[in-house]
PDB file of C-alpha atoms in Angstrom:
ATOM      1  CA  GLY A  11      -8.801 -12.796  -6.143  1.00 81.00           C
ATOM      2  CA  GLU A  12      -5.897 -12.683  -3.736  1.00 88.00           C
ATOM      3  CA  ASN A  13      -6.566 -12.499  -0.003  1.00 93.00           C
ATOM      4  CA  VAL A  14      -3.838 -11.669   2.515  1.00 97.00           C
ATOM      5  CA  GLU A  15      -4.320 -12.219   6.226  1.00 97.00           C
ATOM      6  CA  GLN A  16      -1.965 -10.682   8.780  1.00 97.00           C
ATOM      7  CA  HIS A  17      -1.396 -11.425  12.470  1.00 97.00           C
ATOM      8  CA  PRO A  18      -1.203 -10.114  15.089  1.00 97.00           C
ATOM      9  CA  SER A  19      -3.084  -6.849  14.741  1.00 96.00           C
ATOM     10  CA  THR A  20      -1.115  -5.326  17.624  1.00 97.00           C
ATOM     11  CA  LEU A  21       2.244  -6.274  19.076  1.00 98.00           C
ATOM     12  CA  SER A  22       4.020  -4.771  22.058  1.00 98.00           C
ATOM     13  CA  VAL A  23       7.639  -5.665  22.815  1.00 97.00           C
ATOM     14  CA  GLN A  24      10.390  -4.389  25.050  1.00 97.00           C
ATOM     15  CA  GLU A  25      13.278  -2.547  23.453  1.00 97.00           C
ATOM     16  CA  GLY A  26      15.913  -5.058  22.392  1.00 97.00           C
ATOM     17  CA  ASP A  27      13.476  -7.936  22.009  1.00 97.00           C
ATOM     18  CA  SER A  28      12.525  -9.504  18.684  1.00 98.00           C
ATOM     19  CA  ALA A  29       9.216  -9.027  16.883  1.00 98.00           C
ATOM     20  CA  VAL A  30       7.579 -11.407  14.427  1.00 98.00           C
ATOM     21  CA  ILE A  31       4.638 -10.629  12.156  1.00 98.00           C
ATOM     22  CA  LYS A  32       3.007 -13.338  10.064  1.00 98.00           C
ATOM     23  CA  CYS A  33       0.986 -13.275   6.857  1.00 98.00           C
ATOM     24  CA  THR A  34      -0.771 -15.881   4.766  1.00 98.00           C
ATOM     25  CA  TYR A  35      -1.898 -15.526   1.168  1.00 97.00           C
ATOM     26  CA  SER A  36      -4.417 -17.410  -0.909  1.00 95.00           C
ATOM     27  CA  ASP A  37      -3.288 -17.132  -4.539  1.00 91.00           C
ATOM     28  CA  SER A  38      -0.591 -19.671  -5.341  1.00 91.00           C
ATOM     29  CA  ALA A  39       0.359 -17.526  -8.361  1.00 89.00           C
ATOM     30  CA  SER A  40       1.597 -14.714  -6.096  1.00 91.00           C
ATOM     31  CA  ASN A  41       5.364 -14.403  -6.321  1.00 90.00           C
ATOM     32  CA  TYR A  42       6.287 -11.017  -4.869  1.00 90.00           C
ATOM     33  CA  PHE A  43       5.926 -10.206  -1.156  1.00 94.00           C
ATOM     34  CA  PRO A  44       6.892  -6.742   0.108  1.00 94.00           C
ATOM     35  CA  TRP A  45       6.647  -5.356   3.623  1.00 97.00           C
ATOM     36  CA  TYR A  46       5.798  -1.710   4.223  1.00 97.00           C
ATOM     37  CA  LYS A  47       6.239   0.426   7.320  1.00 97.00           C
ATOM     38  CA  GLN A  48       3.796   3.274   7.859  1.00 95.00           C
ATOM     39  CA  GLU A  49       4.307   5.853  10.563  1.00 95.00           C
ATOM     40  CA  LEU A  50       1.358   7.903  11.745  1.00 91.00           C
ATOM     41  CA  GLY A  51       0.199  10.284   9.029  1.00 89.00           C
ATOM     42  CA  LYS A  52       2.970   9.249   6.654  1.00 92.00           C
ATOM     43  CA  ARG A  53       3.132   7.281   3.414  1.00 93.00           C
ATOM     44  CA  PRO A  54       3.864   3.517   3.381  1.00 93.00           C
ATOM     45  CA  GLN A  55       7.563   2.877   2.836  1.00 94.00           C
ATOM     46  CA  LEU A  56       9.068  -0.366   1.612  1.00 94.00           C
ATOM     47  CA  ILE A  57      11.409  -1.918   4.169  1.00 96.00           C
ATOM     48  CA  ILE A  58      12.095  -5.300   2.605  1.00 96.00           C
ATOM     49  CA  ASP A  59      10.708  -7.576  -0.083  1.00 93.00           C
ATOM     50  CA  ILE A  60      11.112 -11.159  -1.186  1.00 93.00           C
ATOM     51  CA  ARG A  61      10.427 -13.005  -4.392  1.00 89.00           C
ATOM     52  CA  SER A  62       9.230 -16.580  -4.588  1.00 85.00           C
ATOM     53  CA  ASN A  63      12.532 -17.922  -5.863  1.00 83.00           C
ATOM     54  CA  VAL A  64      14.156 -17.405  -2.441  1.00 83.00           C
ATOM     55  CA  GLY A  65      13.176 -18.570   1.018  1.00 90.00           C
ATOM     56  CA  GLU A  66      14.787 -15.904   3.174  1.00 94.00           C
ATOM     57  CA  LYS A  67      16.211 -12.419   2.877  1.00 93.00           C
ATOM     58  CA  LYS A  68      17.981 -10.275   5.457  1.00 96.00           C
ATOM     59  CA  ASP A  69      18.793  -6.607   5.724  1.00 94.00           C
ATOM     60  CA  GLN A  70      20.542  -5.683   8.947  1.00 96.00           C
ATOM     61  CA  ARG A  71      17.979  -6.151  11.752  1.00 97.00           C
ATOM     62  CA  ILE A  72      15.144  -7.099   9.401  1.00 98.00           C
ATOM     63  CA  ALA A  73      14.518 -10.458   7.778  1.00 97.00           C
ATOM     64  CA  VAL A  74      11.689 -12.002   5.813  1.00 97.00           C
ATOM     65  CA  THR A  75      11.005 -15.705   5.349  1.00 97.00           C
ATOM     66  CA  LEU A  76       8.739 -17.315   2.773  1.00 96.00           C
ATOM     67  CA  ASN A  77       7.139 -20.760   2.778  1.00 95.00           C
ATOM     68  CA  LYS A  78       5.548 -21.213  -0.639  1.00 93.00           C
ATOM     69  CA  THR A  79       4.105 -24.617   0.194  1.00 93.00           C
ATOM     70  CA  ALA A  80       2.218 -23.297   3.194  1.00 94.00           C
ATOM     71  CA  LYS A  81       1.606 -19.923   1.504  1.00 95.00           C
ATOM     72  CA  HIS A  82       2.845 -17.861   4.366  1.00 95.00           C
ATOM     73  CA  PHE A  83       5.603 -15.329   4.940  1.00 97.00           C
ATOM     74  CA  SER A  84       6.895 -13.577   8.022  1.00 98.00           C
ATOM     75  CA  LEU A  85       8.743 -10.417   9.021  1.00 98.00           C
ATOM     76  CA  HIS A  86      11.352 -10.678  11.755  1.00 98.00           C
ATOM     77  CA  ILE A  87      12.776  -7.607  13.470  1.00 98.00           C
ATOM     78  CA  THR A  88      15.625  -8.201  15.905  1.00 97.00           C
ATOM     79  CA  GLU A  89      17.001  -5.847  18.568  1.00 97.00           C
ATOM     80  CA  THR A  90      13.932  -3.655  18.321  1.00 98.00           C
ATOM     81  CA  GLN A  91      14.262   0.070  18.952  1.00 97.00           C
ATOM     82  CA  PRO A  92      11.608   2.682  19.814  1.00 96.00           C
ATOM     83  CA  GLU A  93      11.860   4.069  16.268  1.00 96.00           C
ATOM     84  CA  ASP A  94      10.618   0.712  14.972  1.00 97.00           C
ATOM     85  CA  SER A  95       7.205   1.617  16.424  1.00 97.00           C
ATOM     86  CA  ALA A  96       4.796   1.922  13.484  1.00 97.00           C
ATOM     87  CA  VAL A  97       2.171  -0.013  11.537  1.00 97.00           C
ATOM     88  CA  TYR A  98       3.595  -2.745   9.341  1.00 98.00           C
ATOM     89  CA  PHE A  99       1.768  -4.087   6.284  1.00 97.00           C
ATOM     90  CA  CYS A 100       2.515  -7.219   4.317  1.00 98.00           C
ATOM     91  CA  ALA A 101       1.411  -7.492   0.709  1.00 96.00           C
ATOM     92  CA  ALA A 102       1.409  -9.908  -2.194  1.00 94.00           C
ATOM     93  CA  SER A 103       1.232  -9.686  -5.964  1.00 90.00           C
ATOM     94  CA  THR A 104       1.866 -11.647  -9.133  1.00 83.00           C
ATOM     95  CA  ASP A 105       3.789 -10.719 -12.240  1.00 71.00           C
ATOM     96  CA  THR A 106       1.031 -11.771 -14.609  1.00 66.00           C
ATOM     97  CA  GLY A 107      -2.334 -10.144 -15.138  1.00 60.00           C
ATOM     98  CA  ARG A 108      -3.304  -7.999 -12.199  1.00 65.00           C
ATOM     99  CA  ARG A 109      -0.053  -6.895 -10.628  1.00 73.00           C
ATOM    100  CA  ALA A 110      -1.219  -4.460  -7.994  1.00 84.00           C
ATOM    101  CA  LEU A 111      -0.508  -5.231  -4.363  1.00 90.00           C
ATOM    102  CA  THR A 112      -3.038  -6.874  -2.077  1.00 94.00           C
ATOM    103  CA  PHE A 113      -2.306  -5.701   1.444  1.00 96.00           C
ATOM    104  CA  GLY A 114      -2.829  -7.317   4.803  1.00 97.00           C
ATOM    105  CA  SER A 115      -4.742  -5.482   7.497  1.00 95.00           C
ATOM    106  CA  GLY A 116      -1.647  -4.233   9.299  1.00 97.00           C
ATOM    107  CA  THR A 117       0.166  -4.809  12.595  1.00 98.00           C
ATOM    108  CA  ARG A 118       0.680  -1.977  15.036  1.00 97.00           C
ATOM    109  CA  LEU A 119       4.079  -2.526  16.645  1.00 98.00           C
ATOM    110  CA  GLN A 120       4.851  -0.711  19.872  1.00 98.00           C
ATOM    111  CA  VAL A 121       8.408  -0.912  21.194  1.00 97.00           C
ATOM    112  CA  GLN A 122       8.546   0.005  24.861  1.00 95.00           C
ATOM    113  CA  PRO A 123      11.765   1.746  25.943  1.00 92.00           C
TER     114      PRO A 123
ATOM    115  CA  GLU B   9      14.915  11.601  -7.855  1.00 60.00           C
ATOM    116  CA  ALA B  10      11.707  13.421  -6.977  1.00 76.00           C
ATOM    117  CA  GLY B  11       9.039  11.332  -5.326  1.00 93.00           C
ATOM    118  CA  VAL B  12       5.381  10.845  -6.128  1.00 96.00           C
ATOM    119  CA  ALA B  13       3.504  14.116  -5.696  1.00 97.00           C
ATOM    120  CA  GLN B  14      -0.136  14.421  -4.679  1.00 97.00           C
ATOM    121  CA  SER B  15      -2.478  17.296  -4.070  1.00 97.00           C
ATOM    122  CA  PRO B  16      -4.325  18.434  -2.154  1.00 97.00           C
ATOM    123  CA  ARG B  17      -3.011  16.923   1.077  1.00 96.00           C
ATOM    124  CA  TYR B  18      -6.295  17.428   2.912  1.00 97.00           C
ATOM    125  CA  LYS B  19      -9.862  17.963   1.782  1.00 98.00           C
ATOM    126  CA  ILE B  20     -13.101  18.314   3.692  1.00 98.00           C
ATOM    127  CA  ILE B  21     -16.379  18.204   1.780  1.00 98.00           C
ATOM    128  CA  GLU B  22     -20.009  17.567   2.476  1.00 98.00           C
ATOM    129  CA  LYS B  23     -21.737  14.427   1.280  1.00 97.00           C
ATOM    130  CA  ARG B  24     -23.064  14.605  -2.271  1.00 97.00           C
ATOM    131  CA  GLN B  25     -20.369  17.105  -3.243  1.00 98.00           C
ATOM    132  CA  SER B  26     -17.656  16.259  -5.745  1.00 98.00           C
ATOM    133  CA  VAL B  27     -13.889  16.205  -5.256  1.00 98.00           C
ATOM    134  CA  ALA B  28     -10.816  15.581  -7.389  1.00 98.00           C
ATOM    135  CA  PHE B  29      -7.337  14.425  -6.474  1.00 98.00           C
ATOM    136  CA  TRP B  30      -4.189  14.834  -8.535  1.00 97.00           C
ATOM    137  CA  CYS B  31      -1.110  12.656  -8.759  1.00 98.00           C
ATOM    138  CA  ASN B  32       2.242  13.141 -10.497  1.00 97.00           C
ATOM    139  CA  PRO B  33       4.266   9.911 -10.538  1.00 96.00           C
ATOM    140  CA  ILE B  34       8.017   9.531 -10.541  1.00 94.00           C
ATOM    141  CA  SER B  35       9.429  10.426 -13.945  1.00 92.00           C
ATOM    142  CA  GLY B  36       9.642   7.400 -16.219  1.00 89.00           C
ATOM    143  CA  HIS B  37       7.325   5.222 -14.159  1.00 91.00           C
ATOM    144  CA  ALA B  38       4.883   3.571 -16.537  1.00 90.00           C
ATOM    145  CA  THR B  39       2.553   2.117 -13.944  1.00 91.00           C
ATOM    146  CA  LEU B  40       0.359   4.210 -11.676  1.00 93.00           C
ATOM    147  CA  TYR B  41      -1.943   3.015  -8.914  1.00 94.00           C
ATOM    148  CA  TRP B  42      -4.653   4.643  -6.834  1.00 97.00           C
ATOM    149  CA  TYR B  43      -5.296   3.044  -3.447  1.00 97.00           C
ATOM    150  CA  GLN B  44      -7.917   3.850  -0.834  1.00 98.00           C
ATOM    151  CA  GLN B  45      -6.828   3.469   2.797  1.00 96.00           C
ATOM    152  CA  ILE B  46      -9.596   3.579   5.355  1.00 95.00           C
ATOM    153  CA  LEU B  47      -8.462   4.310   8.905  1.00 92.00           C
ATOM    154  CA  GLY B  48      -7.082   1.178  10.548  1.00 90.00           C
ATOM    155  CA  GLN B  49      -6.940  -0.856   7.331  1.00 93.00           C
ATOM    156  CA  GLY B  50      -4.431  -1.674   4.644  1.00 94.00           C
ATOM    157  CA  PRO B  51      -4.507   0.156   1.312  1.00 95.00           C
ATOM    158  CA  LYS B  52      -6.987  -1.249  -1.199  1.00 96.00           C
ATOM    159  CA  LEU B  53      -6.464  -0.882  -4.933  1.00 95.00           C
ATOM    160  CA  LEU B  54      -8.983   1.279  -6.779  1.00 97.00           C
ATOM    161  CA  ILE B  55      -7.409   1.432 -10.221  1.00 96.00           C
ATOM    162  CA  GLN B  56      -4.156   0.584 -11.981  1.00 93.00           C
ATOM    163  CA  PHE B  57      -2.864   2.286 -15.142  1.00 93.00           C
ATOM    164  CA  GLN B  58      -0.131   1.104 -17.478  1.00 89.00           C
ATOM    165  CA  ASN B  59       0.907   4.235 -19.385  1.00 88.00           C
ATOM    166  CA  ASN B  60      -2.499   5.755 -20.201  1.00 85.00           C
ATOM    167  CA  GLY B  61      -4.440   2.484 -20.346  1.00 91.00           C
ATOM    168  CA  VAL B  62      -6.433   0.904 -17.532  1.00 93.00           C
ATOM    169  CA  VAL B  63      -5.098  -2.474 -16.373  1.00 89.00           C
ATOM    170  CA  ASP B  64      -7.454  -3.108 -13.470  1.00 90.00           C
ATOM    171  CA  ASP B  65     -10.425  -1.128 -12.236  1.00 94.00           C
ATOM    172  CA  SER B  66     -12.419  -4.048 -10.862  1.00 91.00           C
ATOM    173  CA  GLN B  67     -12.614  -2.526  -7.377  1.00 92.00           C
ATOM    174  CA  LEU B  68     -13.437   1.016  -8.475  1.00 96.00           C
ATOM    175  CA  PRO B  69     -17.035   2.026  -7.594  1.00 95.00           C
ATOM    176  CA  LYS B  70     -17.736   3.238 -11.084  1.00 95.00           C
ATOM    177  CA  ASP B  71     -21.092   4.782 -10.243  1.00 96.00           C
ATOM    178  CA  ARG B  72     -19.285   7.524  -8.337  1.00 97.00           C
ATOM    179  CA  PHE B  73     -15.547   7.205  -8.903  1.00 98.00           C
ATOM    180  CA  SER B  74     -13.677   7.960 -12.106  1.00 98.00           C
ATOM    181  CA  ALA B  75     -10.006   8.245 -12.963  1.00 97.00           C
ATOM    182  CA  GLU B  76      -7.929   9.166 -15.933  1.00 96.00           C
ATOM    183  CA  ARG B  77      -4.291   9.330 -16.874  1.00 95.00           C
ATOM    184  CA  LEU B  78      -3.974  11.501 -19.919  1.00 83.00           C
ATOM    185  CA  LYS B  79      -0.686  11.300 -21.828  1.00 86.00           C
ATOM    186  CA  GLY B  80       0.466   8.522 -19.529  1.00 84.00           C
ATOM    187  CA  VAL B  81       1.892  10.828 -16.861  1.00 92.00           C
ATOM    188  CA  ASP B  82      -0.296  12.712 -14.360  1.00 96.00           C
ATOM    189  CA  SER B  83      -3.521  11.214 -13.119  1.00 97.00           C
ATOM    190  CA  THR B  84      -6.702  12.511 -11.532  1.00 98.00           C
ATOM    191  CA  LEU B  85      -9.189  10.610  -9.393  1.00 98.00           C
ATOM    192  CA  LYS B  86     -12.681  12.041  -9.002  1.00 98.00           C
ATOM    193  CA  ILE B  87     -15.548  11.228  -6.670  1.00 98.00           C
ATOM    194  CA  GLN B  88     -19.022  12.450  -7.548  1.00 97.00           C
ATOM    195  CA  PRO B  89     -21.149  12.431  -5.471  1.00 97.00           C
ATOM    196  CA  ALA B  90     -19.218  11.694  -2.290  1.00 97.00           C
ATOM    197  CA  LYS B  91     -20.610   9.533   0.511  1.00 97.00           C
ATOM    198  CA  LEU B  92     -19.667   9.429   4.177  1.00 97.00           C
ATOM    199  CA  GLU B  93     -17.952   6.069   3.678  1.00 97.00           C
ATOM    200  CA  ASP B  94     -15.547   7.640   1.168  1.00 97.00           C
ATOM    201  CA  SER B  95     -13.693   9.261   4.073  1.00 98.00           C
ATOM    202  CA  ALA B  96     -10.205   7.818   3.751  1.00 97.00           C
ATOM    203  CA  VAL B  97      -6.666   8.544   2.631  1.00 97.00           C
ATOM    204  CA  TYR B  98      -6.223   8.248  -1.120  1.00 98.00           C
ATOM    205  CA  LEU B  99      -2.735   7.086  -1.971  1.00 97.00           C
ATOM    206  CA  CYS B 100      -1.129   7.280  -5.366  1.00 97.00           C
ATOM    207  CA  ALA B 101       1.800   4.991  -6.152  1.00 95.00           C
ATOM    208  CA  SER B 102       3.983   4.408  -9.174  1.00 93.00           C
ATOM    209  CA  SER B 103       6.415   1.780 -10.345  1.00 90.00           C
ATOM    210  CA  ARG B 104       8.763   1.349 -13.266  1.00 85.00           C
ATOM    211  CA  ALA B 105       6.724  -1.363 -14.916  1.00 71.00           C
ATOM    212  CA  GLY B 106       3.786  -3.607 -14.230  1.00 55.00           C
ATOM    213  CA  GLY B 107       5.945  -6.424 -12.957  1.00 58.00           C
ATOM    214  CA  ASN B 108       7.219  -7.009  -9.479  1.00 59.00           C
ATOM    215  CA  TYR B 109       8.954  -3.694  -9.073  1.00 71.00           C
ATOM    216  CA  GLU B 110       8.876  -1.567  -5.967  1.00 84.00           C
ATOM    217  CA  GLN B 111       5.900   0.733  -5.677  1.00 89.00           C
ATOM    218  CA  TYR B 112       6.661   4.216  -4.455  1.00 92.00           C
ATOM    219  CA  PHE B 113       3.844   5.911  -2.595  1.00 95.00           C
ATOM    220  CA  GLY B 114       2.894   9.559  -2.515  1.00 96.00           C
ATOM    221  CA  PRO B 115       2.001  11.355   0.740  1.00 95.00           C
ATOM    222  CA  GLY B 116      -1.710  10.784   0.179  1.00 96.00           C
ATOM    223  CA  THR B 117      -4.802  12.969   0.289  1.00 97.00           C
ATOM    224  CA  ARG B 118      -6.846  12.738   3.452  1.00 97.00           C
ATOM    225  CA  LEU B 119     -10.524  13.126   2.544  1.00 98.00           C
ATOM    226  CA  THR B 120     -13.160  13.815   5.161  1.00 98.00           C
ATOM    227  CA  VAL B 121     -16.799  13.675   4.061  1.00 98.00           C
ATOM    228  CA  THR B 122     -19.228  15.263   6.527  1.00 97.00           C
TER     229      THR B 122
END
């Protein structure tokens, strides 16, 4: 089955700096890659997603890049703010057969004011 | 639109007891998922329903866990008997179809087994 690895497990940045979180996946059939943000005690919330027919997607301060050949994708947050502090999860799925998400292990991002 | 509803929000039981969780997905969402999230880890799929049929239950510990989705709407997840390692947050999610559509998560049920 699919396996998603995520790095780093913790990331501390100064407010205003950029943050990058990287994930690799194993199943070449995966074609949907969402990123979720989870604040302490809250539900995971989708912040951005990308499908395999595009290489990059941006939404204000957040961007995701996908390299299908290398089977890795990354989340980029620019101009970080204290409210960006949370755990971020990457995930992968296919649109055939089993379609549920396989999640990475999470990255705890701490933005220091 | 109303979000995914789950109850109870918290549950504390002793090992070997049984427990049940309830989920009401977003109206019109055909696909429903139950995930288990152990502290410090990403959610792991337990079971996926498409309408009232099971699509994937390969990671469901069937000797103690069961789930159903009668009439293709609400779903219940049951654990009997519970073990200490079942302590986790149980998240229900739904999506419009089984394809690559956004999954909306409920608030979760935090289970503590003592």
